[in-house]
């Protein structure tokens, strides 16, 4: 049981076995799983509700780009059988409703504290325990700390000069007002054409008097081919759930039906490749493309065949050749930035009330009282929606002052790039676990597959420690060095590092350029984590 008391200063003090930071999909499952070990566990969540990413990203068109029947928890067969997804790809409200249902169904809310932002975490080596502080003045002490703080949870508006002067309203995709925004009749600017921009642009265009899209880098997007859930599809899926879920855990991206490809794109003739790309385009989704050939993400010539196919599609859809040219990506291999999924994105540029502004040639110089000024001219706007991304993967952790008493902050220890062992633990920071951290496949996988695997690994580890009467676990620096080297080597053997993406921190000025995810595939990774555990937690120092 959690124990709470008040010290002389009136500070609330809570003692636990495990403290979890973050009430998204990762934190909630960690709570469920660790509570089942009989431990006292509590989740601290900054938001006024659970859901993490799906709580904050309420922008128009926010929708998952993995099919809902896949993008859902697999730990409870009753849950996966009873829940009904209305569409092929879940919308933000649908996914949030699902997460809230899970929290209720598994009685999680009694151990979730909302509206509590953790700002500091200190490890005391004498007692082998963490002390966390919240912005609201609470102190939480626990032997173990699980950071379920998310990978895309630190929204970032670029440091444009003059934003405070803007007389209209502005928003960020990742901090969207819960009550929604009505753009009807307004002159709107959207900055950014990543996954978030590409989803919101078609919907904002339907409302706005005029929409200006400020594009720095043209992006590849594929049609989602979304639609209502087909009863037959759902039944077939649910009937085969045990096999499908197990299969997903051993695929490259954690999605069933898409095993590791064995054929090279260059081993088949152009007509056959075309047929395949067309079939995938019609079917919808991005994982089919990413796993269509075994050299799609490692060989430039192979990659170019798919890139050119998509470029042709853009040229066919967009009527104005000059606009089509601007929308055609030519500076990175397809799939090396997150491959976007859309509903009517390119078609939106055929509307009379939509203008594409090239801010690569003429960068945004400042925000004025009336709108956005680029190097070319000023655009008058009533509202601006920033879809400019996040301080991804490390941002949320760097924002918390995490350190061992007297030692360096995690943010400083990671100044040259994140140092983890398995993306789960950090050398020099005992009894600290990260869910889907840098150096794990997290963001390059179906997140919930990765979340479940991490939580189950952590839960196995804590059970093992209890059984062996151990109170401290710490990654060995050498094991971490070798792991980071391996993560980099795998990344460097692919085309991923060629793109200026958030995977390499390129969107944050001053962030070290390191390719952070582990891209050998969730199957390979899972096996590695299982081996480490089976070998008595190889690469860790465990002490009493
Ligand atoms: P993002 O992919 O980082 O895109 C940010 C966009 O803002 C880019 O187009 C970027 O241009 C632009 N930008 C940034 N700074 C700028 C500046 N100073 N001037 C002009 N443009 C600027 O962010 P996101 O779209 O929010 O997506 C982040 C990730 O969240 C995705 O990759 C995906 O993993 C996840 N996500 C998933 C879904 C889904 O499941 N459907 C939806 C939304 C987000 P550059 O490319 O030139 O940097």
Coordinates of C-alpha atoms and ligand atoms in Angstrom, one line a residue:
X1 CA 0.0 0.0 0.0
X2 CA 1.1 3.6 -0.7
X3 CA 1.8 5.5 2.5
X4 CA 1.2 9.2 2.5
X5 CA 2.0 11.7 5.3
X6 CA 2.8 15.3 5.8
X7 CA 6.1 16.5 7.1
X8 CA 6.6 19.6 9.2
X9 CA 6.7 21.9 6.2
X10 CA 3.2 20.7 5.1
X11 CA 4.7 18.9 2.1
X12 CA 2.8 15.8 1.1
X13 CA 5.1 12.8 1.2
X14 CA 4.2 9.5 -0.4
X15 CA 6.2 6.2 -0.1
X16 CA 5.9 3.5 -2.7
X17 CA 7.7 0.5 -4.1
X18 CA 7.5 1.8 -7.6
X19 CA 6.7 5.3 -8.9
X20 CA 5.6 5.7 -12.5
X21 CA 5.9 9.0 -14.3
X22 CA 3.3 9.4 -17.1
X23 CA -0.2 8.1 -17.5
X24 CA -0.2 7.2 -21.2
X25 CA -0.4 3.7 -22.7
X26 CA 3.0 2.8 -21.2
X27 CA 2.4 4.1 -17.6
X28 CA -1.0 2.6 -17.4
X29 CA 0.1 -0.9 -18.4
X30 CA 3.1 -0.6 -16.1
X31 CA 0.7 0.2 -13.2
X32 CA -1.5 -2.8 -14.1
X33 CA 1.4 -5.2 -14.4
X34 CA 3.5 -4.1 -11.4
X35 CA 0.5 -3.8 -9.1
X36 CA -0.2 -7.5 -9.9
X37 CA 3.2 -8.3 -8.3
X38 CA 1.8 -7.0 -5.0
X39 CA 3.8 -3.9 -5.1
X40 CA 2.7 -0.4 -4.1
X41 CA 2.7 1.6 -7.3
X42 CA 1.3 5.0 -8.4
X43 CA 1.2 6.9 -11.6
X44 CA 1.9 10.6 -11.7
X45 CA 0.5 12.4 -14.7
X46 CA 0.8 16.1 -15.6
X47 CA -2.4 16.2 -17.6
X48 CA -5.9 16.4 -16.2
X49 CA -6.7 13.0 -17.8
X50 CA -4.9 9.8 -18.8
X51 CA -3.9 9.0 -22.3
X52 CA -0.6 10.8 -22.8
X53 CA -0.1 11.5 -26.5
X54 CA -3.8 10.7 -27.1
X55 CA -4.8 13.2 -24.4
X56 CA -2.8 16.1 -25.8
X57 CA -2.9 15.7 -29.6
X58 CA -6.5 16.8 -30.2
X59 CA -5.9 18.6 -33.5
X60 CA -8.4 18.1 -36.3
X61 CA -7.8 14.8 -38.1
X62 CA -5.6 13.3 -35.4
X63 CA -5.7 9.6 -36.0
X64 CA -3.4 6.6 -35.6
X65 CA -1.6 5.4 -38.7
X66 CA -1.6 1.8 -37.6
X67 CA -4.8 -0.1 -37.8
X68 CA -6.8 -0.1 -34.6
X69 CA -7.1 -3.9 -34.4
X70 CA -3.3 -3.9 -34.2
X71 CA -2.8 -0.6 -32.2
X72 CA -4.4 -1.8 -29.0
X73 CA -3.3 -3.8 -25.9
X74 CA -2.9 -7.5 -26.3
X75 CA -2.5 -8.4 -22.6
X76 CA -6.2 -9.2 -22.0
X77 CA -8.1 -11.4 -24.5
X78 CA -11.4 -10.2 -23.0
X79 CA -10.5 -6.6 -23.6
X80 CA -9.4 -7.2 -27.2
X81 CA -12.5 -9.3 -28.0
X82 CA -15.1 -6.9 -26.4
X83 CA -13.8 -3.6 -27.6
X84 CA -15.3 -2.4 -30.9
X85 CA -13.3 -0.1 -33.1
X86 CA -15.6 1.9 -35.4
X87 CA -13.1 2.6 -38.1
X88 CA -10.0 1.0 -39.7
X89 CA -7.8 3.7 -38.1
X90 CA -8.8 5.0 -34.8
X91 CA -9.3 8.8 -34.3
X92 CA -7.9 10.6 -31.3
X93 CA -11.3 10.6 -29.5
X94 CA -11.8 6.9 -30.2
X95 CA -8.3 6.0 -28.9
X96 CA -8.7 8.2 -25.9
X97 CA -12.1 6.6 -25.1
X98 CA -10.4 3.2 -25.4
X99 CA -7.6 4.2 -23.0
X100 CA -10.1 5.6 -20.5
X101 CA -12.1 2.4 -20.8
X102 CA -8.9 0.3 -20.0
X103 CA -8.2 2.5 -17.0
X104 CA -11.7 1.9 -15.7
X105 CA -12.0 -1.7 -16.6
X106 CA -8.7 -2.6 -14.8
X107 CA -9.4 -0.3 -11.8
X108 CA -6.3 1.8 -12.5
X109 CA -7.6 5.2 -11.6
X110 CA -7.3 4.7 -7.9
X111 CA -3.5 4.7 -8.3
X112 CA -3.3 7.5 -10.9
X113 CA -2.7 11.0 -9.7
X114 CA -3.5 13.6 -12.3
X115 CA -2.5 17.3 -12.6
X116 CA 0.9 16.4 -11.1
X117 CA 4.0 17.3 -13.0
X118 CA 7.2 15.7 -11.8
X119 CA 10.1 18.1 -12.1
X120 CA 12.9 16.4 -10.1
X121 CA 14.1 12.9 -9.4
X122 CA 17.1 12.2 -7.0
X123 CA 18.6 8.8 -6.2
X124 CA 20.0 8.3 -2.8
X125 CA 22.7 5.6 -2.9
X126 CA 22.5 5.1 0.9
X127 CA 19.0 3.9 0.8
X128 CA 18.9 2.8 -2.9
X129 CA 15.7 4.7 -3.5
X130 CA 14.4 7.6 -5.6
X131 CA 12.8 10.8 -4.3
X132 CA 10.7 12.6 -6.9
X133 CA 9.3 16.1 -6.5
X134 CA 6.3 17.5 -8.3
X135 CA 5.8 21.1 -9.3
X136 CA 2.9 21.1 -6.9
X137 CA 5.2 20.4 -4.0
X138 CA 4.7 16.7 -3.4
X139 CA 7.6 14.3 -2.6
X140 CA 7.3 10.7 -3.6
X141 CA 9.9 8.2 -2.5
X142 CA 10.2 4.8 -4.1
X143 CA 12.8 2.1 -4.6
X144 CA 12.2 2.0 -8.4
X145 CA 11.3 4.7 -10.8
X146 CA 9.7 4.0 -14.2
X147 CA 9.8 6.8 -16.7
X148 CA 6.8 6.4 -19.0
X149 CA 7.1 10.0 -20.2
X150 CA 6.7 9.3 -23.9
X151 CA 8.7 10.0 -27.0
X152 CA 6.6 12.7 -28.6
X153 CA 5.5 14.6 -25.5
X154 CA 7.5 17.8 -25.5
X155 CA 5.8 20.0 -28.1
X156 CA 8.1 22.5 -29.8
X157 CA 7.3 25.8 -31.5
X158 CA 10.4 27.1 -33.2
X159 CA 11.9 30.2 -31.7
X160 CA 10.3 32.5 -34.2
X161 CA 10.8 36.1 -33.3
X162 CA 7.6 38.1 -32.5
X163 CA 5.2 35.3 -31.7
X164 CA 4.1 37.2 -28.6
X165 CA 3.0 40.1 -30.8
X166 CA 0.7 38.1 -32.9
X167 CA -2.9 39.5 -32.5
X168 CA -4.6 36.3 -33.7
X169 CA -4.7 32.9 -31.9
X170 CA -2.0 30.3 -32.3
X171 CA -2.0 26.6 -31.4
X172 CA 0.4 23.6 -31.4
X173 CA -0.7 20.2 -32.6
X174 CA 0.5 18.6 -29.3
X175 CA -1.2 21.1 -27.0
X176 CA -4.5 21.5 -28.8
X177 CA -7.4 22.9 -26.8
X178 CA -9.8 20.2 -25.5
X179 CA -12.8 22.2 -26.6
X180 CA -11.5 22.2 -30.2
X181 CA -11.0 25.2 -32.5
X182 CA -13.5 26.5 -35.1
X183 CA -11.6 27.9 -38.1
X184 CA -14.7 28.8 -40.0
X185 CA -14.3 31.9 -42.0
X186 CA -10.7 32.5 -40.8
X187 CA -7.4 33.1 -42.6
X188 CA -5.3 30.2 -41.2
X189 CA -1.7 29.4 -41.5
X190 CA -0.4 25.8 -40.8
X191 CA 3.4 25.6 -40.3
X192 CA 4.8 22.1 -40.8
X193 CA 4.1 19.2 -43.1
X194 CA 5.0 16.1 -41.0
X195 CA 2.4 13.5 -39.9
X196 CA 0.4 16.1 -37.8
X197 CA 0.3 18.8 -40.5
X198 CA -0.6 16.3 -43.2
X199 CA -3.5 15.1 -41.1
X200 CA -4.9 18.5 -40.1
X201 CA -4.4 20.4 -43.4
X202 CA -7.3 18.7 -45.3
X203 CA -9.8 19.4 -42.5
X204 CA -8.7 22.9 -41.7
X205 CA -9.0 23.6 -45.4
X206 CA -12.7 22.6 -45.3
X207 CA -13.4 25.3 -42.6
X208 CA -11.0 28.1 -43.3
X209 CA -11.7 31.1 -45.5
X210 CA -8.2 30.6 -46.8
X211 CA -5.4 28.3 -45.7
X212 CA -1.7 29.0 -46.2
X213 CA 0.5 25.9 -45.7
X214 CA 4.1 26.9 -44.8
X215 CA 6.2 24.0 -46.0
X216 CA 10.0 23.6 -45.4
X217 CA 10.4 20.0 -46.5
X218 CA 8.1 18.1 -48.8
X219 CA 7.2 14.8 -47.3
X220 CA 6.1 11.5 -48.6
X221 CA 2.5 10.5 -47.7
X222 CA 0.5 7.5 -48.6
X223 CA -3.3 7.1 -48.6
X224 CA -4.6 5.6 -45.4
X225 CA -7.7 4.2 -47.2
X226 CA -9.6 4.6 -44.0
X227 CA -13.2 3.6 -43.7
X228 CA -15.7 2.1 -41.3
X229 CA -14.7 -1.2 -39.7
X230 CA -16.0 -4.1 -41.8
X231 CA -17.7 -6.7 -39.7
X232 CA -16.1 -9.6 -41.6
X233 CA -12.6 -8.1 -41.2
X234 CA -13.2 -7.6 -37.5
X235 CA -14.4 -11.1 -36.9
X236 CA -11.6 -12.6 -38.9
X237 CA -9.1 -10.6 -36.9
X238 CA -10.5 -11.2 -33.5
X239 CA -10.8 -14.9 -34.3
X240 CA -7.1 -15.1 -35.0
X241 CA -6.0 -12.7 -32.3
X242 CA -3.7 -15.1 -30.4
X243 CA -1.8 -16.1 -33.5
X244 CA -1.8 -12.5 -34.9
X245 CA -0.5 -10.9 -31.6
X246 CA 2.2 -13.5 -31.3
X247 CA 3.3 -13.1 -34.9
X248 CA 3.4 -9.3 -34.5
X249 CA 6.0 -9.6 -31.7
X250 CA 8.4 -11.2 -34.1
X251 CA 8.1 -8.9 -37.1
X252 CA 10.3 -5.9 -38.0
X253 CA 7.7 -3.2 -36.9
X254 CA 5.5 -5.2 -34.5
X255 CA 2.6 -5.4 -36.9
X256 CA 1.1 -8.8 -37.8
X257 CA 0.8 -9.7 -41.5
X258 CA 4.0 -7.9 -42.3
X259 CA 6.9 -10.3 -41.6
X260 CA 10.5 -9.5 -42.6
X261 CA 10.8 -9.3 -46.4
X262 CA 13.1 -11.7 -48.2
X263 CA 13.1 -10.3 -51.8
X264 CA 15.2 -7.4 -53.2
X265 CA 13.3 -4.6 -55.1
X266 CA 16.1 -4.9 -57.7
X267 CA 15.5 -8.6 -58.2
X268 CA 12.2 -8.1 -59.8
X269 CA 11.4 -6.2 -63.0
X270 CA 10.0 -2.7 -63.1
X271 CA 6.5 -3.8 -64.1
X272 CA 6.3 -6.3 -61.2
X273 CA 7.5 -3.6 -58.7
X274 CA 4.9 -1.2 -60.0
X275 CA 2.2 -3.7 -59.7
X276 CA 3.2 -4.3 -56.1
X277 CA 3.4 -0.6 -55.2
X278 CA 0.0 0.0 -56.8
X279 CA -1.5 -2.8 -54.8
X280 CA 0.0 -1.4 -51.6
X281 CA -1.2 2.1 -52.5
X282 CA -4.8 0.8 -53.0
X283 CA -4.7 -1.2 -49.9
X284 CA -3.6 1.7 -47.8
X285 CA -1.1 2.0 -44.8
X286 CA 2.6 2.5 -44.5
X287 CA 3.9 -0.8 -43.1
X288 CA 3.3 -2.6 -46.4
X289 CA 5.6 -0.2 -48.2
X290 CA 8.3 -0.4 -45.4
X291 CA 8.3 -4.2 -45.6
X292 CA 7.7 -4.8 -49.3
X293 CA 11.3 -5.5 -50.2
X294 CA 14.3 -6.3 -48.0
X295 CA 16.4 -3.4 -49.4
X296 CA 13.7 -0.7 -49.3
X297 CA 15.4 1.0 -46.3
X298 CA 19.0 0.0 -47.0
X299 CA 19.7 0.5 -50.7
X300 CA 19.3 3.8 -52.4
X301 CA 18.5 2.4 -55.8
X302 CA 15.8 0.1 -54.4
X303 CA 14.4 2.9 -52.3
X304 CA 14.3 5.2 -55.3
X305 CA 11.9 2.8 -57.2
X306 CA 9.3 3.4 -54.5
X307 CA 10.1 7.1 -54.1
X308 CA 9.5 7.7 -57.8
X309 CA 6.2 5.7 -57.7
X310 CA 4.9 8.1 -55.0
X311 CA 6.2 11.2 -56.8
X312 CA 4.3 10.1 -59.9
X313 CA 1.2 9.8 -57.8
X314 CA 1.7 13.3 -56.4
X315 CA 2.1 14.7 -59.9
X316 CA -1.1 12.9 -61.0
X317 CA -3.2 14.2 -58.1
X318 CA -2.1 17.8 -57.9
X319 CA -3.3 19.8 -60.8
X320 CA -1.0 22.8 -60.7
X321 CA 2.4 21.5 -61.9
X322 CA 4.3 24.2 -59.9
X323 CA 2.5 23.2 -56.7
X324 CA 3.0 19.5 -57.5
X325 CA 6.7 20.2 -58.0
X326 CA 7.0 21.8 -54.6
X327 CA 5.1 19.0 -52.9
X328 CA 7.4 16.3 -54.5
X329 CA 10.0 15.2 -52.0
X330 CA 13.5 15.0 -53.3
X331 CA 15.9 15.4 -50.4
X332 CA 15.5 12.2 -48.5
X333 CA 14.9 8.5 -49.2
X334 CA 11.2 7.5 -48.8
X335 CA 10.6 6.0 -45.3
X336 CA 13.6 7.6 -43.6
X337 CA 11.4 10.3 -42.2
X338 CA 8.2 8.9 -40.7
X339 CA 6.1 7.8 -43.7
X340 CA 2.9 9.8 -43.4
X341 CA -0.6 8.5 -44.0
X342 CA -3.3 10.8 -45.1
X343 CA -6.9 11.2 -46.2
X344 CA -7.1 13.6 -49.2
X345 CA -3.8 15.5 -48.4
X346 CA -2.4 16.1 -51.9
X347 CA -6.0 16.6 -53.2
X348 CA -6.4 19.5 -50.8
X349 CA -3.9 21.6 -52.9
X350 CA -6.4 21.6 -55.7
X351 CA -8.8 23.7 -53.7
X352 CA -9.1 27.4 -54.5
X353 CA -8.8 28.4 -50.8
X354 CA -5.4 26.6 -50.2
X355 CA -2.0 28.1 -51.0
X356 CA 1.3 26.3 -50.5
X357 CA 4.1 28.6 -49.3
X358 CA 7.7 27.4 -49.8
X359 CA 9.6 28.4 -46.7
X360 CA 12.7 26.5 -47.8
X361 CA 13.5 29.1 -50.4
X362 CA 12.0 31.9 -48.4
X363 CA 12.3 31.0 -44.7
X364 CA 9.9 32.3 -42.0
X365 CA 11.7 35.4 -40.6
X366 CA 9.3 36.5 -37.9
X367 CA 5.7 36.4 -36.7
X368 CA 4.2 39.8 -36.9
X369 CA 1.1 41.3 -35.3
X370 CA -0.8 40.4 -38.4
X371 CA 0.6 37.1 -39.4
X372 CA 3.8 35.4 -40.7
X373 CA 6.6 37.2 -42.6
X374 CA 8.8 35.1 -44.8
X375 CA 11.9 36.3 -46.6
X376 CA 9.6 37.1 -49.5
X377 CA 6.5 38.8 -48.0
X378 CA 4.0 39.0 -45.1
X379 CA 1.0 36.7 -44.9
X380 CA -2.0 38.1 -43.0
X381 CA -3.6 35.5 -40.8
X382 CA -6.2 35.2 -38.1
X383 CA -4.9 31.9 -36.7
X384 CA -1.7 29.9 -36.9
X385 CA -1.5 26.1 -36.2
X386 CA 2.0 24.9 -35.6
X387 CA 2.5 21.3 -36.6
X388 CA 6.2 21.8 -35.9
X389 CA 6.9 18.6 -33.9
X390 CA 8.5 17.7 -30.7
X391 CA 11.8 17.5 -28.8
X392 CA 11.5 13.8 -29.5
X393 CA 12.6 10.8 -27.6
X394 CA 14.8 12.6 -25.0
X395 CA 12.9 15.9 -24.5
X396 CA 10.6 14.8 -21.7
X397 CA 13.4 13.1 -19.8
X398 CA 15.7 16.1 -20.2
X399 CA 13.0 18.4 -18.8
X400 CA 13.1 16.5 -15.5
X401 CA 16.1 17.1 -13.3
X402 CA 17.1 13.5 -12.9
X403 CA 20.3 12.7 -11.0
X404 CA 22.0 10.5 -8.4
X405 CA 22.6 12.6 -5.3
X406 CA 25.8 14.7 -6.1
X407 CA 26.1 13.4 -9.6
X408 CA 25.5 14.9 -13.1
X409 CA 22.0 15.4 -14.4
X410 CA 20.7 12.9 -17.0
X411 CA 20.4 15.8 -19.4
X412 CA 24.2 16.5 -19.0
X413 CA 25.1 12.8 -19.1
X414 CA 23.3 12.7 -22.5
X415 CA 24.7 15.9 -23.8
X416 CA 26.4 14.0 -26.6
X417 CA 23.4 11.8 -27.3
X418 CA 21.4 9.3 -25.2
X419 CA 23.3 6.5 -23.4
X420 CA 21.2 3.6 -22.5
X421 CA 21.4 -0.2 -22.2
X422 CA 18.7 -1.8 -24.3
X423 CA 16.8 1.6 -24.4
X424 CA 15.5 0.5 -21.0
X425 CA 18.1 1.6 -18.4
X426 CA 20.8 4.2 -18.1
X427 CA 24.3 3.6 -16.8
X428 CA 25.0 5.7 -13.7
X429 CA 21.3 5.9 -12.9
X430 CA 20.3 2.8 -10.8
X431 CA 16.8 1.5 -10.3
X432 CA 15.5 3.7 -13.2
X433 CA 13.7 2.2 -16.1
X434 CA 12.5 3.9 -19.3
X435 CA 9.6 2.6 -21.3
X436 CA 10.4 2.7 -25.1
X437 CA 13.5 4.8 -24.5
X438 CA 16.1 5.8 -27.1
X439 CA 18.1 2.8 -28.2
X440 CA 14.9 0.6 -28.2
X441 CA 12.7 0.0 -31.3
X442 CA 9.8 2.0 -29.7
X443 CA 9.1 4.8 -32.2
X444 CA 10.0 2.5 -35.1
X445 CA 7.4 0.0 -34.1
X446 CA 3.7 -0.5 -33.2
X447 CA 4.2 1.4 -29.9
X448 CA 1.9 -0.8 -27.9
X449 CA 3.8 -4.0 -28.8
X450 CA 6.9 -2.3 -27.6
X451 CA 5.3 -0.9 -24.5
X452 CA 4.0 -4.3 -23.5
X453 CA 7.4 -5.9 -24.1
X454 CA 9.2 -3.3 -22.0
X455 CA 6.7 -3.4 -19.2
X456 CA 6.8 -7.2 -19.0
X457 CA 10.6 -7.2 -19.0
X458 CA 10.6 -4.6 -16.2
X459 CA 8.1 -6.6 -14.2
X460 CA 10.1 -9.8 -14.7
X461 CA 13.2 -8.0 -13.5
X462 CA 11.6 -6.6 -10.4
X463 CA 10.1 -10.0 -9.6
X464 CA 13.6 -11.6 -10.0
X465 CA 15.1 -8.9 -7.7
X466 CA 12.5 -9.5 -5.1
X467 CA 13.1 -13.3 -5.3
X468 CA 16.9 -12.8 -4.9
X469 CA 16.6 -10.1 -2.3
X470 CA 18.3 -7.5 -4.4
X471 CA 17.7 -3.8 -4.0
X472 CA 19.7 -2.2 -6.7
X473 CA 20.2 -2.7 -10.4
X474 CA 22.4 -0.6 -12.6
X475 CA 23.5 -1.0 -16.2
X476 CA 27.3 -1.6 -16.6
X477 CA 28.9 1.3 -18.5
X478 CA 30.6 -1.2 -20.8
X479 CA 27.4 -2.9 -21.6
X480 CA 25.8 0.4 -22.4
X481 CA 28.7 1.5 -24.6
X482 CA 28.5 -1.7 -26.5
X483 CA 24.7 -1.3 -26.9
X484 CA 24.9 2.3 -28.1
X485 CA 27.6 1.3 -30.6
X486 CA 25.4 -1.6 -31.8
X487 CA 22.4 0.7 -32.1
X488 CA 24.5 3.2 -34.2
X489 CA 26.0 0.5 -36.3
X490 CA 22.5 -0.9 -37.2
X491 CA 21.3 2.6 -37.9
X492 CA 24.3 3.4 -40.1
X493 CA 23.7 0.3 -42.1
X494 CA 20.4 1.8 -43.3
X495 CA 19.3 4.9 -45.1
X496 CA 17.6 6.4 -42.0
X497 CA 20.5 8.7 -41.0
X498 CA 20.3 10.5 -44.4
X499 CA 17.1 12.4 -43.5
X500 CA 17.0 15.5 -41.3
X501 CA 14.3 13.9 -39.1
X502 CA 13.5 13.9 -35.4
X503 CA 14.9 10.4 -35.3
X504 CA 18.3 12.2 -35.4
X505 CA 17.2 15.2 -33.5
X506 CA 17.6 17.4 -36.6
X507 CA 14.5 19.5 -35.7
X508 CA 16.0 20.8 -32.5
X509 CA 18.8 23.4 -32.9
X510 CA 21.9 22.2 -30.9
X511 CA 20.6 18.7 -30.3
X512 CA 23.4 16.2 -31.1
X513 CA 22.9 14.4 -34.4
X514 CA 22.5 10.8 -33.3
X515 CA 20.1 8.2 -34.8
X516 CA 18.2 7.2 -31.7
X517 CA 15.9 4.3 -32.4
X518 CA 17.1 0.7 -32.6
X519 CA 16.0 -0.5 -36.1
X520 CA 17.0 -4.2 -36.2
X521 CA 13.3 -5.0 -35.6
X522 CA 11.2 -5.7 -32.6
X523 CA 11.6 -9.5 -33.0
X524 CA 15.4 -9.3 -32.9
X525 CA 15.3 -6.9 -30.0
X526 CA 12.8 -8.9 -28.0
X527 CA 15.0 -11.9 -28.2
X528 CA 18.0 -9.9 -27.1
X529 CA 16.1 -8.6 -24.0
X530 CA 15.0 -12.1 -23.2
X531 CA 18.5 -13.4 -23.4
X532 CA 19.8 -10.7 -21.1
X533 CA 17.2 -11.7 -18.5
X534 CA 17.7 -15.4 -19.0
X535 CA 21.5 -14.9 -18.3
X536 CA 20.8 -13.4 -14.9
X537 CA 20.5 -9.9 -16.2
X538 CA 23.8 -9.9 -18.1
X539 CA 25.3 -6.4 -18.4
X540 CA 23.8 -5.2 -15.1
X541 CA 25.3 -4.9 -11.7
X542 CA 22.8 -6.3 -9.2
X543 CA 23.4 -5.8 -5.5
X544 CA 21.6 -6.3 -2.2
Ligands
LIG1 P1 7.4 16.4 -37.4 O1 7.3 15.1 -38.1 O2 8.7 16.7 -36.7 O3 7.1 17.6 -38.4 C1 7.4 18.9 -38.1 C2 7.2 19.8 -39.3 O4 7.4 21.1 -39.0 C3 8.1 19.4 -40.5 O5 7.5 19.6 -41.7 C4 9.2 20.5 -40.3 O6 9.9 20.8 -41.4 C5 8.3 21.7 -39.9 N1 9.1 22.7 -39.2 C6 9.8 22.6 -38.0 N2 10.4 23.7 -37.7 C7 10.1 24.6 -38.8 C8 10.5 25.9 -39.1 N3 11.3 26.6 -38.2 N4 10.1 26.5 -40.2 C9 9.3 25.8 -41.0 N5 8.9 24.5 -40.8 C10 9.3 23.9 -39.7 O7 6.3 16.6 -36.3 P2 4.8 15.9 -36.4 O8 4.1 16.1 -37.7 O9 4.1 16.4 -35.2 O10 5.1 14.4 -36.2 C11 5.9 13.9 -35.2 C12 5.7 12.4 -35.1 O11 4.6 12.1 -34.3 C13 5.5 11.7 -36.4 O12 6.7 11.5 -37.1 C14 4.8 10.4 -35.9 O13 5.8 9.5 -35.4 C15 4.0 10.9 -34.8 N6 2.6 11.2 -35.3 C16 1.9 10.2 -35.7 C17 0.7 10.4 -36.2 C18 -0.1 9.2 -36.7 O14 0.0 8.1 -36.1 N7 -0.9 9.3 -37.7 C19 0.2 11.6 -36.3 C20 0.9 12.7 -35.9 C21 2.2 12.5 -35.4 P3 11.3 20.0 -41.7 O15 10.9 18.6 -42.2 O16 12.0 20.8 -42.7 O17 12.1 19.9 -40.4

